[in-house]
Amino acid sequence: MRARDLALPVALAAVGLATLPVLDDLSATDRPVNAVAFALVVATAALTAVRHRWPGPALLAAAATTSAYLITGFPYGPILLAFAVCVYGVARARPVRQAAAWSVPALFVLLLHLFEDPLSGLAPGTAWVVVPFTIGVARRQVVDAQARERAEAERHIADAERLRVAHEVHDVVGHGLAAIQMQADIALHLRDTRPEMAVEALTAISAASSEALEELRATLAGLAETPGPAQAEELCARVRRAGVDVDLVVDGAPAPLPPAAYRVLREALTNVVKHAADPRVRVTIEHRPESVDLRISNPVRATGHADGFGLTGMRRRVEQAGGSLTTDARAGTFAVHAVIPRSPR
């Protein structure tokens, strides 16, 4: 048992023992206090020490010692405080119905001293149960509500993390599969007429799958991604090997890209590989002191578009990084424009 669990029982016993002589002097009708009164006060105070481990039995035992004290005729005093602490303990530790199942018998035991004249002390006696019971139930409800709020907050955090991982996996797998699919189509188309080109396509498939697996492992392992200029150029080179004409323009002093900028670039290029009828794309990266301005545009046949899983993920990442992302589909061109600060706000 911890030392702090003994503080309250010791305090209740000390108060009871100190006030018993005073109560004896003030009362002319009650039975004079003796060793039995002191023993009952100490026993009832001691029962509060086990109210956390055995709240129900502790309450009934406290009711029995308190009732014995009152039936004997000793003056009302701090022994009732110890009994009230046990009532609070059972209401705090148990659901309402279980707490009531322990408290009602305890009330009847407490009121046994009123057998000869039950009406005179019924209300005061009942209050020693009802008041601490109500306080205990209210406190339990507050603590339970706080626990539910914490659990709900933790659930939201877990859901957000699962969504983040899902977006990461979507980006990595989607980019890799798109490149593999395009190269596989090339290999199938040229396997008979130009087998040497088919071999090159199969080599590109092997490289794309290996890179995708490495990125997937890094994502699932939670590795931080700090892409530099060379990685952006390598990404564009991989897309070129997949059969897309990539025009990369870099303005300003080359510097590491914010992770969100690299992921937007990767997702936008993946969309071009997967969906563009005319495999051409222009990428402009403008390095500014405080931010990166990223533009990706490619020809499209239709002007209408809807935000799918990839675009929604891009927008979420950019907003989380403190930046902004817009898309524009008109004049036969689909454009993605993102401005991302170098340090998240």
Coordinates of C-alpha atoms in Angstrom, one line a residue:
M1 CA 0.0 0.0 0.0
R2 CA 1.3 3.4 -0.9
A3 CA 2.1 6.0 1.7
R4 CA -0.3 8.5 0.3
D5 CA -3.1 5.9 0.6
L6 CA -2.5 6.0 4.4
A7 CA -2.6 9.8 4.7
L8 CA -6.4 10.1 4.8
P9 CA -7.0 7.2 7.3
V10 CA -4.3 8.5 9.6
A11 CA -5.8 12.0 9.4
L12 CA -9.3 10.8 10.1
A13 CA -8.2 8.7 13.0
A14 CA -6.2 11.6 14.5
V15 CA -9.2 14.0 14.1
G16 CA -11.5 11.5 15.7
L17 CA -9.2 10.7 18.6
A18 CA -8.6 14.4 19.2
T19 CA -12.2 15.4 19.2
L20 CA -13.7 12.6 21.2
P21 CA -12.8 14.1 24.6
V22 CA -14.2 17.5 23.5
L23 CA -17.5 15.8 22.3
D24 CA -17.7 14.0 25.6
D25 CA -17.4 17.2 27.6
L26 CA -20.0 18.9 25.4
S27 CA -22.6 16.1 25.6
A28 CA -24.5 15.6 28.7
T29 CA -26.9 12.9 27.5
D30 CA -24.7 10.6 25.4
R31 CA -22.7 7.8 26.9
P32 CA -19.2 8.8 28.1
V33 CA -16.5 7.8 25.7
N34 CA -14.2 5.0 26.6
A35 CA -11.7 2.6 25.0
V36 CA -14.5 1.0 22.9
A37 CA -15.3 4.4 21.3
F38 CA -11.6 5.1 20.5
A39 CA -11.3 1.6 19.0
L40 CA -14.4 2.0 16.8
V41 CA -13.2 5.4 15.6
V42 CA -9.8 4.0 14.7
A43 CA -11.3 0.9 13.0
T44 CA -13.6 3.0 10.9
A45 CA -10.8 5.3 9.8
A46 CA -8.6 2.3 9.0
L47 CA -11.3 0.9 6.6
T48 CA -10.9 4.0 4.4
A49 CA -7.4 2.7 3.6
V50 CA -8.8 -0.3 1.6
R51 CA -11.6 1.6 -0.1
H52 CA -9.8 1.5 -3.4
R53 CA -9.1 -2.2 -3.4
W54 CA -12.4 -3.5 -1.8
P55 CA -14.8 -0.5 -1.9
G56 CA -18.0 -2.5 -1.3
P57 CA -16.8 -4.7 1.7
A58 CA -15.0 -1.6 3.1
L59 CA -18.3 0.3 3.1
L60 CA -20.3 -2.4 4.8
A61 CA -17.7 -2.9 7.4
A62 CA -17.5 0.9 8.0
A63 CA -21.3 0.9 8.3
A64 CA -21.2 -1.8 10.9
T65 CA -18.5 -0.1 13.1
T66 CA -20.3 3.3 12.8
S67 CA -23.6 1.8 13.6
A68 CA -22.1 0.0 16.6
Y69 CA -20.6 3.3 17.8
L70 CA -24.0 5.1 17.5
I71 CA -26.0 2.2 19.0
T72 CA -23.7 2.2 22.0
G73 CA -24.7 5.8 22.6
F74 CA -21.4 7.6 21.9
P75 CA -21.8 11.2 20.7
Y76 CA -22.0 12.0 17.0
G77 CA -18.6 12.9 15.6
P78 CA -15.9 12.5 13.0
I79 CA -16.5 8.8 12.8
L80 CA -19.3 9.7 10.3
L81 CA -16.7 11.4 8.1
A82 CA -14.8 8.1 7.7
F83 CA -18.1 6.4 6.9
A84 CA -18.9 9.1 4.3
V85 CA -15.5 8.6 2.7
C86 CA -16.3 4.9 2.2
V87 CA -19.6 5.8 0.6
Y88 CA -17.8 8.1 -1.8
G89 CA -15.2 5.4 -2.5
V90 CA -17.8 2.9 -3.6
A91 CA -19.6 5.4 -5.8
R92 CA -16.4 6.6 -7.3
A93 CA -15.1 3.1 -8.1
R94 CA -18.2 1.2 -9.2
P95 CA -21.0 1.8 -11.8
V96 CA -24.1 3.4 -10.4
R97 CA -26.1 0.2 -10.0
Q98 CA -23.3 -1.7 -8.3
A99 CA -22.6 1.3 -6.0
A100 CA -26.2 1.6 -5.1
A101 CA -26.4 -2.2 -4.3
W102 CA -23.6 -1.6 -1.7
S103 CA -24.8 1.7 -0.4
V104 CA -28.5 0.8 0.3
P105 CA -27.6 -2.0 2.8
A106 CA -25.0 0.3 4.3
L107 CA -27.7 2.9 4.9
F108 CA -30.0 0.4 6.6
V109 CA -27.1 -0.7 8.9
L110 CA -26.2 2.9 9.7
L111 CA -29.9 3.7 10.6
L112 CA -30.1 0.8 13.1
H113 CA -29.4 3.1 16.0
L114 CA -32.7 4.9 15.2
F115 CA -34.8 1.8 15.8
E116 CA -36.5 3.3 18.8
D117 CA -37.2 6.7 17.3
P118 CA -36.6 6.4 13.5
L119 CA -38.1 9.7 12.4
S120 CA -35.9 11.9 14.6
G121 CA -32.7 11.2 12.8
L122 CA -33.8 9.7 9.5
A123 CA -33.0 12.7 7.3
P124 CA -29.5 13.4 8.9
G125 CA -28.6 9.8 8.7
T126 CA -29.7 9.4 5.1
A127 CA -27.7 12.5 4.2
W128 CA -24.5 10.8 5.3
V129 CA -25.1 8.3 2.4
V130 CA -26.9 10.3 -0.2
V131 CA -24.5 13.3 -0.3
P132 CA -21.2 11.5 -0.7
F133 CA -22.8 8.9 -3.0
T134 CA -24.0 11.8 -5.3
I135 CA -20.6 13.4 -5.2
G136 CA -18.8 10.1 -6.0
V137 CA -21.2 9.3 -8.9
A138 CA -20.7 12.8 -10.4
R139 CA -16.9 12.5 -10.1
R140 CA -16.9 9.1 -11.8
Q141 CA -19.0 10.5 -14.6
V142 CA -16.6 13.4 -15.1
V143 CA -13.5 11.1 -15.1
D144 CA -15.3 8.6 -17.5
A145 CA -16.1 11.5 -19.8
Q146 CA -12.5 12.7 -19.8
A147 CA -11.4 9.1 -20.5
R148 CA -13.8 8.9 -23.5
E149 CA -12.5 12.2 -24.8
R150 CA -8.9 11.0 -24.6
A151 CA -9.8 7.8 -26.3
E152 CA -11.6 9.7 -29.0
A153 CA -8.6 12.0 -29.5
E154 CA -6.3 9.0 -29.7
R155 CA -8.6 7.4 -32.2
H156 CA -8.6 10.5 -34.4
I157 CA -4.8 10.6 -34.2
A158 CA -4.6 6.9 -35.2
D159 CA -7.0 7.4 -38.1
A160 CA -5.0 10.4 -39.3
E161 CA -1.8 8.4 -39.2
R162 CA -3.5 5.5 -41.1
L163 CA -4.7 7.9 -43.7
R164 CA -1.3 9.4 -44.0
V165 CA 0.3 6.0 -44.5
A166 CA -2.4 5.1 -47.0
H167 CA -1.6 8.2 -49.1
E168 CA 2.1 7.5 -48.9
V169 CA 1.6 3.9 -50.1
H170 CA -0.8 5.1 -52.8
D171 CA 1.9 7.5 -54.1
V172 CA 4.7 5.0 -54.0
V173 CA 2.8 2.1 -55.4
G174 CA 0.9 4.2 -57.9
H175 CA 4.0 5.8 -59.3
G176 CA 5.8 2.5 -59.6
L177 CA 3.0 0.6 -61.1
A178 CA 2.3 3.3 -63.7
A179 CA 5.9 3.2 -64.9
I180 CA 5.8 -0.6 -64.9
Q181 CA 2.6 -0.7 -66.9
M182 CA 3.9 1.7 -69.6
Q183 CA 7.1 -0.2 -70.0
A184 CA 5.3 -3.5 -70.1
D185 CA 3.0 -2.2 -72.9
I186 CA 6.1 -1.1 -74.8
A187 CA 7.7 -4.5 -74.4
L188 CA 4.6 -6.3 -75.6
H189 CA 4.3 -4.0 -78.6
L190 CA 7.9 -4.4 -79.7
R191 CA 8.7 -7.9 -78.6
D192 CA 8.5 -9.2 -82.2
T193 CA 9.6 -6.2 -84.3
R194 CA 12.3 -4.7 -82.1
P195 CA 13.3 -7.2 -79.4
E196 CA 16.2 -5.1 -78.3
M197 CA 13.7 -2.3 -77.3
A198 CA 11.6 -4.9 -75.5
V199 CA 14.7 -5.8 -73.5
E200 CA 15.3 -2.2 -72.5
A201 CA 11.6 -1.9 -71.4
L202 CA 12.0 -5.0 -69.3
T203 CA 15.2 -3.6 -67.7
A204 CA 13.2 -0.4 -67.0
I205 CA 10.5 -2.5 -65.4
S206 CA 13.0 -4.2 -63.1
A207 CA 14.5 -0.8 -62.1
A208 CA 11.1 0.8 -61.5
S209 CA 9.9 -2.1 -59.3
S210 CA 13.1 -2.1 -57.3
E211 CA 12.9 1.6 -56.7
A212 CA 9.2 1.3 -55.7
L213 CA 10.0 -1.4 -53.2
E214 CA 12.7 0.6 -51.6
E215 CA 10.4 3.6 -51.3
L216 CA 7.6 1.5 -49.9
R217 CA 9.9 0.0 -47.3
A218 CA 11.1 3.5 -46.3
T219 CA 7.6 4.7 -46.1
L220 CA 6.4 1.9 -43.9
A221 CA 9.5 2.2 -41.7
G222 CA 8.6 5.9 -41.2
L223 CA 11.8 7.2 -42.6
A224 CA 11.9 11.0 -43.0
E225 CA 12.2 12.1 -46.6
T226 CA 14.5 15.0 -47.4
P227 CA 14.7 15.1 -51.1
G228 CA 17.3 17.3 -52.8
P229 CA 17.6 18.6 -56.3
A230 CA 19.2 15.4 -57.6
Q231 CA 16.2 13.4 -56.5
A232 CA 13.8 15.6 -58.3
E233 CA 15.9 15.2 -61.5
E234 CA 16.1 11.5 -61.0
L235 CA 12.3 11.3 -60.6
C236 CA 11.9 13.1 -63.9
A237 CA 14.5 10.8 -65.5
R238 CA 12.5 7.8 -64.4
V239 CA 9.4 9.2 -65.9
R240 CA 11.2 9.8 -69.1
R241 CA 12.3 6.2 -69.1
A242 CA 8.6 5.3 -68.8
G243 CA 8.0 7.0 -72.1
V244 CA 6.9 10.5 -71.0
D245 CA 8.5 13.7 -72.5
V246 CA 9.4 15.7 -69.4
D247 CA 10.6 19.3 -69.7
L248 CA 12.2 20.2 -66.4
V249 CA 13.0 23.9 -65.7
V250 CA 14.6 24.9 -62.4
D251 CA 14.8 28.6 -61.4
G252 CA 16.9 29.9 -58.5
A253 CA 19.7 28.4 -56.5
P254 CA 19.1 24.6 -56.3
A255 CA 18.2 23.6 -52.7
P256 CA 16.5 20.6 -51.0
L257 CA 12.8 20.4 -51.7
P258 CA 10.3 20.3 -48.8
P259 CA 9.0 16.7 -48.6
A260 CA 5.5 17.9 -49.5
A261 CA 6.9 19.4 -52.7
Y262 CA 8.6 16.2 -53.8
R263 CA 5.5 14.2 -53.1
V264 CA 3.3 16.6 -55.1
L265 CA 5.8 16.3 -58.0
R266 CA 5.8 12.5 -57.8
E267 CA 2.0 12.2 -57.7
A268 CA 1.5 14.7 -60.5
L269 CA 4.0 12.9 -62.8
T270 CA 2.4 9.6 -61.9
N271 CA -0.9 10.9 -63.0
V272 CA 0.6 11.9 -66.3
V273 CA 2.0 8.4 -66.8
K274 CA -1.3 6.8 -65.9
H275 CA -3.8 9.0 -67.5
A276 CA -2.4 11.4 -70.1
A277 CA -3.2 10.6 -73.7
D278 CA -0.4 12.9 -74.9
P279 CA 2.6 11.9 -72.7
R280 CA 4.2 15.3 -72.4
V281 CA 4.6 17.4 -69.2
R282 CA 6.4 20.6 -68.2
V283 CA 7.8 20.9 -64.7
T284 CA 8.9 24.3 -63.3
I285 CA 10.6 24.4 -59.9
E286 CA 11.3 28.0 -58.6
H287 CA 13.4 28.1 -55.5
R288 CA 12.7 31.1 -53.4
P289 CA 14.4 31.9 -50.0
E290 CA 11.3 31.0 -48.0
S291 CA 9.3 28.7 -50.3
V292 CA 9.2 26.6 -53.4
D293 CA 6.9 27.4 -56.3
L294 CA 6.1 24.2 -58.2
R295 CA 4.1 24.0 -61.4
I296 CA 3.3 20.8 -63.4
S297 CA 1.3 21.1 -66.6
N298 CA 0.4 18.6 -69.3
P299 CA -1.9 18.4 -72.3
V300 CA -5.4 16.9 -71.8
R301 CA -8.3 16.2 -74.1
A302 CA -11.1 17.0 -71.7
T303 CA -11.3 20.2 -69.7
G304 CA -13.3 18.8 -66.8
H305 CA -11.7 17.0 -63.9
A306 CA -12.5 15.7 -60.4
D307 CA -10.2 15.5 -57.4
G308 CA -9.5 11.8 -56.9
F309 CA -7.5 10.1 -54.1
G310 CA -4.2 11.4 -55.4
L311 CA -5.1 15.0 -55.8
T312 CA -6.9 15.0 -52.4
G313 CA -3.7 13.6 -50.9
M314 CA -1.5 16.2 -52.5
R315 CA -3.8 19.0 -51.3
R316 CA -3.8 17.6 -47.7
R317 CA 0.0 17.3 -47.6
V318 CA 0.5 20.8 -48.9
E319 CA -2.0 22.3 -46.5
Q320 CA -0.4 20.4 -43.6
A321 CA 3.0 21.9 -44.6
G322 CA 1.5 25.4 -44.5
G323 CA 1.3 25.9 -48.3
S324 CA -1.4 26.1 -51.0
L325 CA -2.3 24.0 -54.0
T326 CA -4.5 24.8 -56.9
T327 CA -5.5 22.9 -60.1
D328 CA -6.6 24.3 -63.4
A329 CA -8.0 22.4 -66.4
R330 CA -8.7 24.6 -69.4
A331 CA -7.4 25.4 -72.9
G332 CA -6.5 21.7 -73.2
T333 CA -4.0 21.8 -70.4
F334 CA -4.2 20.4 -66.8
A335 CA -2.0 22.3 -64.4
V336 CA -1.0 21.8 -60.8
H337 CA 0.4 24.8 -58.9
A338 CA 1.8 24.5 -55.4
V339 CA 3.5 27.0 -53.2
I340 CA 5.1 25.3 -50.2
P341 CA 7.2 27.0 -47.4
R342 CA 10.6 25.5 -46.6
S343 CA 9.7 25.5 -42.9
P344 CA 6.1 24.4 -41.9
R345 CA 4.2 27.2 -40.3

